[in-house]
Amino acid sequence: MGFLDINNVTKSYGAVEVLHKVDIEVQEGEFLVLVGPSGCGKSTLLNMIAGLEGITSGEIAIKDRVINGVHPSKRNIAMVFQSYALYPNMTVGQNITFGLEMHGVPKADRDRAMADVAKLLQIENLLDRKPGQLSGGQRQRVAMGRALVRNPDVFLFDEPLSNLDAKLRVDMRTEIKKLHQKLGTTIVYVTHDQIEAMTLSTRIAVMYDGYVQQLGTPKEIYDNPANLFVASFMGSPSMNVLPARLRNLNGEIHAEITGAEDQPLHLRIENAPESYRAYLDAEVMLGIRPEAITDPEGADRNARNIQSLHNTVSVTEPAGADTFVSTTLSGKDCIARMRADADVHPGQAFDFAVNMDKAVLFDPKTEERIG
Ligand SMILES: Nc1ncnc2c1ncn2[C@@H]1O[C@H](COP(=O)(O)OP(=O)(O)O)[C@@H](O)[C@H]1O
Ligand SMILES: [Mg+2]
């Protein structure tokens, strides 16, 4: 049993099932991120944990207590919304302590809790202001303060950074991570932003169309995506996915793709799992992340199997720290990620270095990862 158990949970609105048999066991102190595109069911699941939505079937339990019928105020959870939902007529201090007051916590204890939280979030100088006198980032802090002050079993966050500008979003992301490292409270955090998911989480549930597509650590999800949806949703630029054929050449398995002039190119696969054999001479989808395709000097020194690929450069896009380089493979635009000072220009016949340790294969019909 986990600390928070989501057990075979479904949700229907009328005849429409929007969440299908969700099973997630969250351990104490975990930072679980629910990530997926808009409409995939993230908020619905979070709201069911909070008690703001009913559970159609299945069970949710916190510390072994089933909470299906328990009133939101009795679940010992705290939620931070995208909209902050602050009371406009109350001061920051009152906003933070209002929940405690409702629970009958004595004034001296409330004041002490408020002072602790205000210090933690560095909003001590804002306590007498009204929400209308605060910036977006400050309001976000107050909303977090209101959640923190209650010392809940579980924090729920629904897209808490979506209303902030890009720079502030990155700063607050780091602060939330620091806060979690410091307090160790169990968190379930909803976002549509895959970078937020990767950077914050101890584990990620990637959701699409009401299904959990994959549940795993950021590294598992990034390196071994369960299917083509997860592969393309996580990571920016997206994983390159190229139609390929598996060939046995002199007893070794190769992925055969085509180059800019439709010439066949072969990438040797080392330590191929047994399951690859069933696909020999059949079509597969070859997945390679942009950073696994580099200039030869930029290739990962720790990689065992770097394959050289001779092909024409179509476009180069300097992006400061890196240069993104496009080349046509198997009729598709393929992006390589190179050092900023890689000597590469459009039209050049270039020796790309492909880190095949990082390559993954998908079945083109089921879209599931092979092996
Ligand atoms: N109150 C509701 N009535 C009917 N359908 C709803 C309701 N709330 C959400 N939905 C539907 O449930 C699905 C999941 O929504 P939601 O959980 O808000 O997605 P997300 O938070 O991932 O963007 C969507 O298709 C949405 O239209
Ligand atoms: Mg939502």
mmCIF file of C-alpha atoms and ligand atoms in Angstrom:
data_model
loop_
_atom_site.group_PDB
_atom_site.id
_atom_site.type_symbol
_atom_site.label_atom_id
_atom_site.label_comp_id
_atom_site.label_asym_id
_atom_site.label_seq_id
_atom_site.Cartn_x
_atom_site.Cartn_y
_atom_site.Cartn_z
ATOM 1 C CA MET A 1 0.000 0.000 0.000
ATOM 2 C CA GLY A 2 1.170 3.484 -0.788
ATOM 3 C CA PHE A 3 0.670 6.669 1.181
ATOM 4 C CA LEU A 4 -1.903 7.783 -1.383
ATOM 5 C CA ASP A 5 -3.578 4.958 -3.296
ATOM 6 C CA ILE A 6 -5.529 5.557 -6.463
ATOM 7 C CA ASN A 7 -7.086 2.201 -7.054
ATOM 8 C CA ASN A 8 -8.862 1.321 -10.310
ATOM 9 C CA VAL A 9 -10.520 4.733 -10.443
ATOM 10 C CA THR A 10 -12.835 5.733 -13.275
ATOM 11 C CA LYS A 11 -14.818 8.913 -13.849
ATOM 12 C CA SER A 12 -17.851 9.374 -16.057
ATOM 13 C CA TYR A 13 -19.870 12.460 -16.835
ATOM 14 C CA GLY A 14 -23.245 11.041 -17.867
ATOM 15 C CA ALA A 15 -22.553 8.301 -20.392
ATOM 16 C CA VAL A 16 -19.047 9.573 -21.195
ATOM 17 C CA GLU A 17 -16.137 7.945 -19.372
ATOM 18 C CA VAL A 18 -13.340 10.547 -19.180
ATOM 19 C CA LEU A 19 -10.948 8.598 -16.923
ATOM 20 C CA HIS A 20 -10.403 4.878 -17.392
ATOM 21 C CA LYS A 21 -9.177 2.573 -14.607
ATOM 22 C CA VAL A 22 -6.421 4.719 -13.165
ATOM 23 C CA ASP A 23 -4.057 2.871 -10.806
ATOM 24 C CA ILE A 24 -1.340 4.900 -9.088
ATOM 25 C CA GLU A 25 0.343 4.197 -5.768
ATOM 26 C CA VAL A 26 2.093 7.283 -4.373
ATOM 27 C CA GLN A 27 4.684 6.778 -1.627
ATOM 28 C CA GLU A 28 5.109 9.176 1.278
ATOM 29 C CA GLY A 29 7.274 12.158 0.301
ATOM 30 C CA GLU A 30 6.925 11.570 -3.437
ATOM 31 C CA PHE A 31 6.467 14.375 -5.930
ATOM 32 C CA LEU A 32 4.097 12.874 -8.494
ATOM 33 C CA VAL A 33 3.395 14.930 -11.603
ATOM 34 C CA LEU A 34 0.337 14.263 -13.785
ATOM 35 C CA VAL A 35 1.242 15.553 -17.238
ATOM 36 C CA GLY A 36 -0.588 15.480 -20.551
ATOM 37 C CA PRO A 37 -2.318 17.697 -23.101
ATOM 38 C CA SER A 38 -5.405 19.732 -22.284
ATOM 39 C CA GLY A 39 -8.522 17.616 -21.752
ATOM 40 C CA CYS A 40 -6.718 14.363 -20.894
ATOM 41 C CA GLY A 41 -8.237 14.220 -17.390
ATOM 42 C CA LYS A 42 -5.525 15.622 -15.104
ATOM 43 C CA SER A 43 -7.696 18.101 -13.194
ATOM 44 C CA THR A 44 -10.534 15.596 -12.926
ATOM 45 C CA LEU A 45 -8.212 13.112 -11.229
ATOM 46 C CA LEU A 46 -6.771 15.774 -8.921
ATOM 47 C CA ASN A 47 -10.262 17.017 -8.032
ATOM 48 C CA MET A 48 -11.289 13.479 -7.132
ATOM 49 C CA ILE A 49 -8.339 13.256 -4.711
ATOM 50 C CA ALA A 50 -9.386 16.625 -3.275
ATOM 51 C CA GLY A 51 -13.018 15.587 -2.985
ATOM 52 C CA LEU A 52 -14.262 18.283 -5.366
ATOM 53 C CA GLU A 53 -15.469 15.611 -7.825
ATOM 54 C CA GLY A 54 -17.205 12.321 -7.065
ATOM 55 C CA ILE A 55 -15.547 9.005 -7.917
ATOM 56 C CA THR A 56 -17.589 6.929 -10.385
ATOM 57 C CA SER A 57 -15.901 3.642 -9.500
ATOM 58 C CA GLY A 58 -12.759 2.498 -7.727
ATOM 59 C CA GLU A 59 -11.199 3.803 -4.518
ATOM 60 C CA ILE A 60 -8.884 6.522 -3.327
ATOM 61 C CA ALA A 61 -7.176 6.062 0.047
ATOM 62 C CA ILE A 62 -4.798 8.229 2.076
ATOM 63 C CA LYS A 63 -2.774 6.436 4.751
ATOM 64 C CA ASP A 64 -4.951 3.321 4.280
ATOM 65 C CA ARG A 65 -8.177 5.240 4.900
ATOM 66 C CA VAL A 66 -10.615 5.140 1.968
ATOM 67 C CA ILE A 67 -11.708 8.732 1.374
ATOM 68 C CA ASN A 68 -14.333 8.249 -1.366
ATOM 69 C CA GLY A 69 -17.187 9.653 0.708
ATOM 70 C CA VAL A 70 -15.132 11.914 2.979
ATOM 71 C CA HIS A 71 -15.807 15.668 2.835
ATOM 72 C CA PRO A 72 -12.939 17.712 1.278
ATOM 73 C CA SER A 73 -12.315 19.538 4.561
ATOM 74 C CA LYS A 74 -11.809 16.213 6.369
ATOM 75 C CA ARG A 75 -9.204 14.764 3.983
ATOM 76 C CA ASN A 76 -6.220 16.655 5.372
ATOM 77 C CA ILE A 77 -5.133 17.777 1.931
ATOM 78 C CA ALA A 78 -4.406 21.284 0.665
ATOM 79 C CA MET A 79 -4.806 22.484 -2.878
ATOM 80 C CA VAL A 80 -3.225 25.292 -4.890
ATOM 81 C CA PHE A 81 -5.117 26.345 -8.008
ATOM 82 C CA GLN A 82 -3.963 28.053 -11.188
ATOM 83 C CA SER A 83 -6.285 30.971 -10.404
ATOM 84 C CA TYR A 84 -4.874 31.264 -6.811
ATOM 85 C CA ALA A 85 -8.483 31.696 -5.515
ATOM 86 C CA LEU A 86 -7.495 34.272 -2.864
ATOM 87 C CA TYR A 87 -10.153 36.228 -0.952
ATOM 88 C CA PRO A 88 -9.849 39.772 -2.371
ATOM 89 C CA ASN A 89 -11.165 41.566 0.733
ATOM 90 C CA MET A 90 -8.821 39.856 3.174
ATOM 91 C CA THR A 91 -5.199 40.751 3.776
ATOM 92 C CA VAL A 92 -2.456 38.295 2.873
ATOM 93 C CA GLY A 93 -2.183 37.333 6.536
ATOM 94 C CA GLN A 94 -5.911 36.696 6.809
ATOM 95 C CA ASN A 95 -5.902 34.705 3.578
ATOM 96 C CA ILE A 96 -3.186 32.471 4.971
ATOM 97 C CA THR A 97 -4.758 31.862 8.359
ATOM 98 C CA PHE A 98 -8.447 31.789 7.409
ATOM 99 C CA GLY A 99 -8.475 27.991 6.999
ATOM 100 C CA LEU A 100 -6.885 27.506 10.417
ATOM 101 C CA GLU A 101 -9.445 29.812 11.976
ATOM 102 C CA MET A 102 -12.257 27.754 10.422
ATOM 103 C CA HIS A 103 -10.715 24.663 11.992
ATOM 104 C CA GLY A 104 -10.751 26.343 15.412
ATOM 105 C CA VAL A 105 -6.989 26.724 15.787
ATOM 106 C CA PRO A 106 -6.245 29.234 18.601
ATOM 107 C CA LYS A 107 -4.931 32.684 17.607
ATOM 108 C CA ALA A 108 -1.472 32.257 19.121
ATOM 109 C CA ASP A 109 -0.928 29.035 17.136
ATOM 110 C CA ARG A 110 -2.279 30.646 13.980
ATOM 111 C CA ASP A 111 0.091 33.567 14.336
ATOM 112 C CA ARG A 112 3.065 31.285 14.868
ATOM 113 C CA ALA A 113 2.158 29.123 11.835
ATOM 114 C CA MET A 114 1.690 32.240 9.705
ATOM 115 C CA ALA A 115 5.058 33.645 10.745
ATOM 116 C CA ASP A 116 6.796 30.357 9.870
ATOM 117 C CA VAL A 117 5.187 30.136 6.455
ATOM 118 C CA ALA A 118 5.733 33.830 5.691
ATOM 119 C CA LYS A 119 9.420 33.399 6.458
ATOM 120 C CA LEU A 120 9.680 30.230 4.375
ATOM 121 C CA LEU A 121 8.089 31.925 1.360
ATOM 122 C CA GLN A 122 9.704 35.321 1.972
ATOM 123 C CA ILE A 123 6.408 37.191 2.091
ATOM 124 C CA GLU A 124 6.808 38.660 5.599
ATOM 125 C CA ASN A 125 6.606 42.209 4.247
ATOM 126 C CA LEU A 126 3.348 41.513 2.374
ATOM 127 C CA LEU A 127 1.156 40.261 5.218
ATOM 128 C CA ASP A 128 -0.905 43.468 5.541
ATOM 129 C CA ARG A 129 -1.543 43.931 1.829
ATOM 130 C CA LYS A 130 -4.643 42.899 -0.094
ATOM 131 C CA PRO A 131 -4.286 40.447 -3.040
ATOM 132 C CA GLY A 132 -5.074 43.293 -5.494
ATOM 133 C CA GLN A 133 -1.835 45.001 -4.409
ATOM 134 C CA LEU A 134 0.335 41.994 -5.285
ATOM 135 C CA SER A 135 2.107 40.850 -8.451
ATOM 136 C CA GLY A 136 1.253 37.469 -10.018
ATOM 137 C CA GLY A 137 4.266 35.819 -8.458
ATOM 138 C CA GLN A 138 3.452 37.221 -5.018
ATOM 139 C CA ARG A 139 -0.144 35.999 -5.269
ATOM 140 C CA GLN A 140 1.171 32.584 -6.178
ATOM 141 C CA ARG A 141 3.309 32.606 -3.032
ATOM 142 C CA VAL A 142 0.333 33.562 -0.888
ATOM 143 C CA ALA A 143 -1.733 30.741 -2.395
ATOM 144 C CA MET A 144 1.089 28.351 -1.538
ATOM 145 C CA GLY A 145 1.352 29.843 1.931
ATOM 146 C CA ARG A 146 -2.311 29.161 2.520
ATOM 147 C CA ALA A 147 -1.772 25.521 1.574
ATOM 148 C CA LEU A 148 1.480 25.128 3.531
ATOM 149 C CA VAL A 149 0.172 26.584 6.773
ATOM 150 C CA ARG A 150 -2.223 23.681 7.227
ATOM 151 C CA ASN A 151 0.550 21.085 7.327
ATOM 152 C CA PRO A 152 -1.490 18.619 5.249
ATOM 153 C CA ASP A 153 -0.767 14.961 4.412
ATOM 154 C CA VAL A 154 -0.845 15.723 0.702
ATOM 155 C CA PHE A 155 -0.437 18.898 -1.374
ATOM 156 C CA LEU A 156 -2.362 19.114 -4.611
ATOM 157 C CA PHE A 157 -1.277 21.628 -7.255
ATOM 158 C CA ASP A 158 -3.270 22.295 -10.429
ATOM 159 C CA GLU A 159 -1.126 24.161 -12.990
ATOM 160 C CA PRO A 160 0.070 26.622 -10.313
ATOM 161 C CA LEU A 161 2.562 28.367 -12.599
ATOM 162 C CA SER A 162 0.507 28.703 -15.789
ATOM 163 C CA ASN A 163 -0.478 32.331 -15.135
ATOM 164 C CA LEU A 164 3.095 33.527 -14.601
ATOM 165 C CA ASP A 165 5.433 34.871 -17.269
ATOM 166 C CA ALA A 166 8.195 32.607 -18.534
ATOM 167 C CA LYS A 167 11.038 33.884 -16.338
ATOM 168 C CA LEU A 168 8.998 33.860 -13.133
ATOM 169 C CA ARG A 169 7.678 30.406 -13.970
ATOM 170 C CA VAL A 170 11.203 29.025 -14.047
ATOM 171 C CA ASP A 171 12.104 30.766 -10.752
ATOM 172 C CA MET A 172 8.975 29.523 -8.984
ATOM 173 C CA ARG A 173 9.595 26.023 -10.316
ATOM 174 C CA THR A 174 12.946 25.997 -8.548
ATOM 175 C CA GLU A 175 11.326 27.347 -5.379
ATOM 176 C CA ILE A 176 8.668 24.648 -5.366
ATOM 177 C CA LYS A 177 11.382 22.044 -5.768
ATOM 178 C CA LYS A 178 13.390 23.533 -2.892
ATOM 179 C CA LEU A 179 10.259 23.595 -0.760
ATOM 180 C CA HIS A 180 9.649 19.928 -1.424
ATOM 181 C CA GLN A 181 13.250 19.054 -0.631
ATOM 182 C CA LYS A 182 12.956 20.953 2.627
ATOM 183 C CA LEU A 183 9.524 19.782 3.797
ATOM 184 C CA GLY A 184 9.334 16.325 2.188
ATOM 185 C CA THR A 185 5.548 16.505 1.935
ATOM 186 C CA THR A 186 3.768 14.244 -0.545
ATOM 187 C CA ILE A 187 2.761 16.228 -3.625
ATOM 188 C CA VAL A 188 0.519 15.550 -6.610
ATOM 189 C CA TYR A 189 1.092 18.246 -9.216
ATOM 190 C CA VAL A 190 -0.774 18.778 -12.485
ATOM 191 C CA THR A 191 0.807 20.447 -15.507
ATOM 192 C CA HIS A 192 0.627 20.306 -19.306
ATOM 193 C CA ASP A 193 4.295 21.381 -19.429
ATOM 194 C CA GLN A 194 6.617 18.429 -19.952
ATOM 195 C CA ILE A 195 9.667 20.362 -18.754
ATOM 196 C CA GLU A 196 7.956 21.166 -15.450
ATOM 197 C CA ALA A 197 7.106 17.485 -15.166
ATOM 198 C CA MET A 198 10.689 16.375 -15.821
ATOM 199 C CA THR A 199 12.336 18.916 -13.529
ATOM 200 C CA LEU A 200 10.017 18.701 -10.509
ATOM 201 C CA SER A 201 8.903 15.115 -10.203
ATOM 202 C CA THR A 202 10.192 12.035 -8.503
ATOM 203 C CA ARG A 203 7.711 10.170 -10.734
ATOM 204 C CA ILE A 204 5.563 11.134 -13.688
ATOM 205 C CA ALA A 205 2.208 9.812 -14.876
ATOM 206 C CA VAL A 206 1.876 10.714 -18.552
ATOM 207 C CA MET A 207 -1.821 10.932 -19.401
ATOM 208 C CA TYR A 208 -3.656 11.026 -22.715
ATOM 209 C CA ASP A 209 -7.310 10.554 -23.509
ATOM 210 C CA GLY A 210 -8.212 9.530 -19.958
ATOM 211 C CA TYR A 211 -5.577 6.800 -19.762
ATOM 212 C CA VAL A 212 -2.309 6.765 -17.852
ATOM 213 C CA GLN A 213 0.031 6.020 -20.748
ATOM 214 C CA GLN A 214 3.090 5.481 -18.580
ATOM 215 C CA LEU A 215 4.040 5.819 -14.925
ATOM 216 C CA GLY A 216 7.734 6.056 -14.103
ATOM 217 C CA THR A 217 10.706 8.140 -13.049
ATOM 218 C CA PRO A 218 11.597 11.055 -15.341
ATOM 219 C CA LYS A 219 14.564 9.060 -16.622
ATOM 220 C CA GLU A 220 12.496 5.948 -17.374
ATOM 221 C CA ILE A 221 9.895 8.009 -19.212
ATOM 222 C CA TYR A 222 12.499 9.959 -21.174
ATOM 223 C CA ASP A 223 14.807 7.071 -22.067
ATOM 224 C CA ASN A 224 12.261 4.294 -22.469
ATOM 225 C CA PRO A 225 8.928 5.800 -23.478
ATOM 226 C CA ALA A 226 6.198 3.149 -23.447
ATOM 227 C CA ASN A 227 4.666 4.228 -26.746
ATOM 228 C CA LEU A 228 4.828 6.796 -29.532
ATOM 229 C CA PHE A 229 2.579 9.241 -27.680
ATOM 230 C CA VAL A 230 4.889 9.407 -24.652
ATOM 231 C CA ALA A 231 7.958 9.514 -26.920
ATOM 232 C CA SER A 232 6.746 12.569 -28.799
ATOM 233 C CA PHE A 233 5.060 14.370 -25.877
ATOM 234 C CA MET A 234 8.076 14.295 -23.563
ATOM 235 C CA GLY A 235 11.185 16.148 -24.730
ATOM 236 C CA SER A 236 11.780 19.294 -26.768
ATOM 237 C CA PRO A 237 12.503 19.221 -29.657
ATOM 238 C CA SER A 238 10.556 15.965 -29.938
ATOM 239 C CA MET A 239 12.142 12.589 -30.438
ATOM 240 C CA ASN A 240 12.825 11.866 -34.118
ATOM 241 C CA VAL A 241 10.672 8.958 -35.257
ATOM 242 C CA LEU A 242 11.796 7.422 -38.553
ATOM 243 C CA PRO A 243 10.238 4.591 -40.561
ATOM 244 C CA ALA A 244 12.902 1.865 -40.717
ATOM 245 C CA ARG A 245 13.383 -1.819 -41.500
ATOM 246 C CA LEU A 246 15.323 -4.217 -39.319
ATOM 247 C CA ARG A 247 17.940 -6.157 -41.331
ATOM 248 C CA ASN A 248 20.259 -8.979 -40.419
ATOM 249 C CA LEU A 249 23.629 -8.075 -41.961
ATOM 250 C CA ASN A 250 26.394 -10.631 -41.311
ATOM 251 C CA GLY A 251 24.616 -11.857 -38.190
ATOM 252 C CA GLU A 252 24.140 -8.371 -36.717
ATOM 253 C CA ILE A 253 20.870 -6.480 -36.516
ATOM 254 C CA HIS A 254 20.763 -3.108 -38.259
ATOM 255 C CA ALA A 255 18.082 -0.474 -38.645
ATOM 256 C CA GLU A 256 17.824 0.427 -42.328
ATOM 257 C CA ILE A 257 16.666 3.948 -43.105
ATOM 258 C CA THR A 258 17.053 6.065 -46.235
ATOM 259 C CA GLY A 259 19.144 9.193 -46.736
ATOM 260 C CA ALA A 260 18.590 12.431 -48.627
ATOM 261 C CA GLU A 261 18.963 10.719 -52.060
ATOM 262 C CA ASP A 262 16.885 7.719 -50.975
ATOM 263 C CA GLN A 263 20.090 5.693 -50.547
ATOM 264 C CA PRO A 264 19.840 3.005 -47.842
ATOM 265 C CA LEU A 265 21.726 3.757 -44.611
ATOM 266 C CA HIS A 266 22.418 1.188 -41.917
ATOM 267 C CA LEU A 267 22.709 1.778 -38.191
ATOM 268 C CA ARG A 268 24.016 -1.228 -36.261
ATOM 269 C CA ILE A 269 22.112 -2.155 -33.104
ATOM 270 C CA GLU A 270 24.186 -3.744 -30.338
ATOM 271 C CA ASN A 271 22.751 -6.016 -27.655
ATOM 272 C CA ALA A 272 19.397 -6.155 -29.432
ATOM 273 C CA PRO A 273 16.695 -7.634 -27.195
ATOM 274 C CA GLU A 274 15.350 -11.026 -28.350
ATOM 275 C CA SER A 275 12.037 -9.360 -29.215
ATOM 276 C CA TYR A 276 13.670 -7.499 -32.130
ATOM 277 C CA ARG A 277 14.105 -10.773 -34.082
ATOM 278 C CA ALA A 278 10.366 -11.046 -34.722
ATOM 279 C CA TYR A 279 10.613 -7.768 -36.664
ATOM 280 C CA LEU A 280 13.465 -8.737 -39.032
ATOM 281 C CA ASP A 281 12.685 -7.395 -42.540
ATOM 282 C CA ALA A 282 9.503 -5.820 -41.181
ATOM 283 C CA GLU A 283 8.781 -2.137 -40.786
ATOM 284 C CA VAL A 284 9.422 -0.502 -37.405
ATOM 285 C CA MET A 285 9.580 3.071 -36.143
ATOM 286 C CA LEU A 286 13.082 4.068 -35.040
ATOM 287 C CA GLY A 287 13.110 6.669 -32.253
ATOM 288 C CA ILE A 288 16.231 8.800 -31.693
ATOM 289 C CA ARG A 289 16.308 11.937 -29.550
ATOM 290 C CA PRO A 290 17.938 15.044 -31.108
ATOM 291 C CA GLU A 291 20.784 15.041 -28.563
ATOM 292 C CA ALA A 292 21.702 11.486 -29.630
ATOM 293 C CA ILE A 293 22.555 12.819 -33.116
ATOM 294 C CA THR A 294 25.598 15.096 -33.006
ATOM 295 C CA ASP A 295 28.767 16.082 -34.780
ATOM 296 C CA PRO A 296 31.506 13.447 -34.262
ATOM 297 C CA GLU A 297 33.430 15.609 -31.735
ATOM 298 C CA GLY A 298 30.274 16.263 -29.727
ATOM 299 C CA ALA A 299 29.323 12.583 -29.370
ATOM 300 C CA ASP A 300 28.878 11.194 -25.845
ATOM 301 C CA ARG A 301 32.235 9.728 -24.773
ATOM 302 C CA ASN A 302 30.534 7.210 -22.522
ATOM 303 C CA ALA A 303 28.394 5.772 -25.308
ATOM 304 C CA ARG A 304 29.341 2.265 -26.491
ATOM 305 C CA ASN A 305 27.750 2.301 -29.911
ATOM 306 C CA ILE A 306 28.194 5.493 -31.910
ATOM 307 C CA GLN A 307 27.318 4.929 -35.581
ATOM 308 C CA SER A 308 28.430 7.270 -38.329
ATOM 309 C CA LEU A 309 25.763 8.482 -40.739
ATOM 310 C CA HIS A 310 26.707 10.323 -43.907
ATOM 311 C CA ASN A 311 23.920 12.625 -45.085
ATOM 312 C CA THR A 312 23.177 16.110 -46.390
ATOM 313 C CA VAL A 313 22.497 18.989 -43.990
ATOM 314 C CA SER A 314 19.292 20.842 -44.922
ATOM 315 C CA VAL A 315 18.996 23.626 -42.301
ATOM 316 C CA THR A 316 21.027 24.859 -39.322
ATOM 317 C CA GLU A 317 19.411 26.791 -36.453
ATOM 318 C CA PRO A 318 21.834 28.317 -33.921
ATOM 319 C CA ALA A 319 20.086 28.552 -30.536
ATOM 320 C CA GLY A 320 22.797 29.992 -28.320
ATOM 321 C CA ALA A 321 23.976 27.028 -26.292
ATOM 322 C CA ASP A 322 23.263 24.507 -29.068
ATOM 323 C CA THR A 323 22.805 24.414 -32.812
ATOM 324 C CA PHE A 324 19.888 22.420 -34.182
ATOM 325 C CA VAL A 325 20.637 20.778 -37.509
ATOM 326 C CA SER A 326 18.007 19.297 -39.847
ATOM 327 C CA THR A 327 18.628 16.456 -42.264
ATOM 328 C CA THR A 328 16.183 14.336 -44.251
ATOM 329 C CA LEU A 329 16.041 10.682 -43.206
ATOM 330 C CA SER A 330 13.451 8.159 -44.408
ATOM 331 C CA GLY A 331 11.646 11.050 -46.059
ATOM 332 C CA LYS A 332 11.251 12.944 -42.798
ATOM 333 C CA ASP A 333 12.858 15.991 -41.276
ATOM 334 C CA CYS A 334 15.223 14.767 -38.576
ATOM 335 C CA ILE A 335 16.702 17.128 -35.952
ATOM 336 C CA ALA A 336 20.216 16.789 -34.572
ATOM 337 C CA ARG A 337 21.432 18.766 -31.565
ATOM 338 C CA MET A 338 25.031 19.937 -31.819
ATOM 339 C CA ARG A 339 27.512 22.091 -29.968
ATOM 340 C CA ALA A 340 27.183 25.797 -30.783
ATOM 341 C CA ASP A 341 30.608 25.750 -32.427
ATOM 342 C CA ALA A 342 30.105 22.594 -34.508
ATOM 343 C CA ASP A 343 31.389 23.231 -38.040
ATOM 344 C CA VAL A 344 28.201 22.582 -39.975
ATOM 345 C CA HIS A 345 26.366 24.433 -42.754
ATOM 346 C CA PRO A 346 23.410 23.894 -45.096
ATOM 347 C CA GLY A 347 24.061 21.734 -48.168
ATOM 348 C CA GLN A 348 27.094 20.091 -46.587
ATOM 349 C CA ALA A 349 27.590 16.321 -46.797
ATOM 350 C CA PHE A 350 28.114 15.672 -43.100
ATOM 351 C CA ASP A 351 29.142 12.744 -40.929
ATOM 352 C CA PHE A 352 26.520 12.678 -38.214
ATOM 353 C CA ALA A 353 27.330 10.666 -35.092
ATOM 354 C CA VAL A 354 24.324 8.650 -33.904
ATOM 355 C CA ASN A 355 24.324 7.282 -30.363
ATOM 356 C CA MET A 356 22.516 4.002 -30.937
ATOM 357 C CA ASP A 357 22.652 3.163 -27.204
ATOM 358 C CA LYS A 358 19.771 5.627 -26.951
ATOM 359 C CA ALA A 359 17.724 4.392 -29.919
ATOM 360 C CA VAL A 360 14.310 2.830 -29.243
ATOM 361 C CA LEU A 361 11.988 0.933 -31.574
ATOM 362 C CA PHE A 362 8.215 1.060 -31.829
ATOM 363 C CA ASP A 363 5.704 -1.211 -33.517
ATOM 364 C CA PRO A 364 4.085 0.914 -36.242
ATOM 365 C CA LYS A 365 0.664 -0.729 -35.767
ATOM 366 C CA THR A 366 0.297 -0.842 -31.969
ATOM 367 C CA GLU A 367 2.608 2.204 -31.460
ATOM 368 C CA GLU A 368 4.027 0.409 -28.396
ATOM 369 C CA ARG A 369 7.755 0.228 -27.703
ATOM 370 C CA ILE A 370 9.381 -3.050 -28.800
ATOM 371 C CA GLY A 371 11.568 -4.818 -26.235
HETATM 372 N N1 LIG B 1 -18.192 18.926 -15.386
HETATM 373 C C1 LIG B 1 -17.938 18.273 -16.522
HETATM 374 N N2 LIG B 1 -18.913 17.782 -17.303
HETATM 375 C C2 LIG B 1 -18.647 17.103 -18.426
HETATM 376 N N3 LIG B 1 -17.405 16.857 -18.892
HETATM 377 C C3 LIG B 1 -16.380 17.339 -18.174
HETATM 378 C C4 LIG B 1 -16.578 18.076 -16.947
HETATM 379 N N4 LIG B 1 -15.355 18.398 -16.447
HETATM 380 C C5 LIG B 1 -14.450 17.904 -17.330
HETATM 381 N N5 LIG B 1 -15.051 17.272 -18.350
HETATM 382 C C6 LIG B 1 -14.375 16.574 -19.471
HETATM 383 O O1 LIG B 1 -13.469 15.647 -18.932
HETATM 384 C C7 LIG B 1 -12.273 15.596 -19.691
HETATM 385 C C8 LIG B 1 -11.077 15.853 -18.807
HETATM 386 O O2 LIG B 1 -11.083 17.206 -18.377
HETATM 387 P P1 LIG B 1 -9.986 17.797 -17.399
HETATM 388 O O3 LIG B 1 -9.775 16.857 -16.282
HETATM 389 O O4 LIG B 1 -10.376 19.179 -17.064
HETATM 390 O O5 LIG B 1 -8.691 17.801 -18.336
HETATM 391 P P2 LIG B 1 -7.260 18.488 -18.101
HETATM 392 O O6 LIG B 1 -7.194 19.015 -16.704
HETATM 393 O O7 LIG B 1 -6.283 17.379 -18.369
HETATM 394 O O8 LIG B 1 -7.146 19.571 -19.143
HETATM 395 C C9 LIG B 1 -12.443 16.604 -20.815
HETATM 396 O O9 LIG B 1 -12.856 15.925 -21.971
HETATM 397 C C10 LIG B 1 -13.529 17.516 -20.291
HETATM 398 O O10 LIG B 1 -14.258 18.077 -21.355
HETATM 399 MG MG MG B 2 -6.873 20.978 -16.037
#
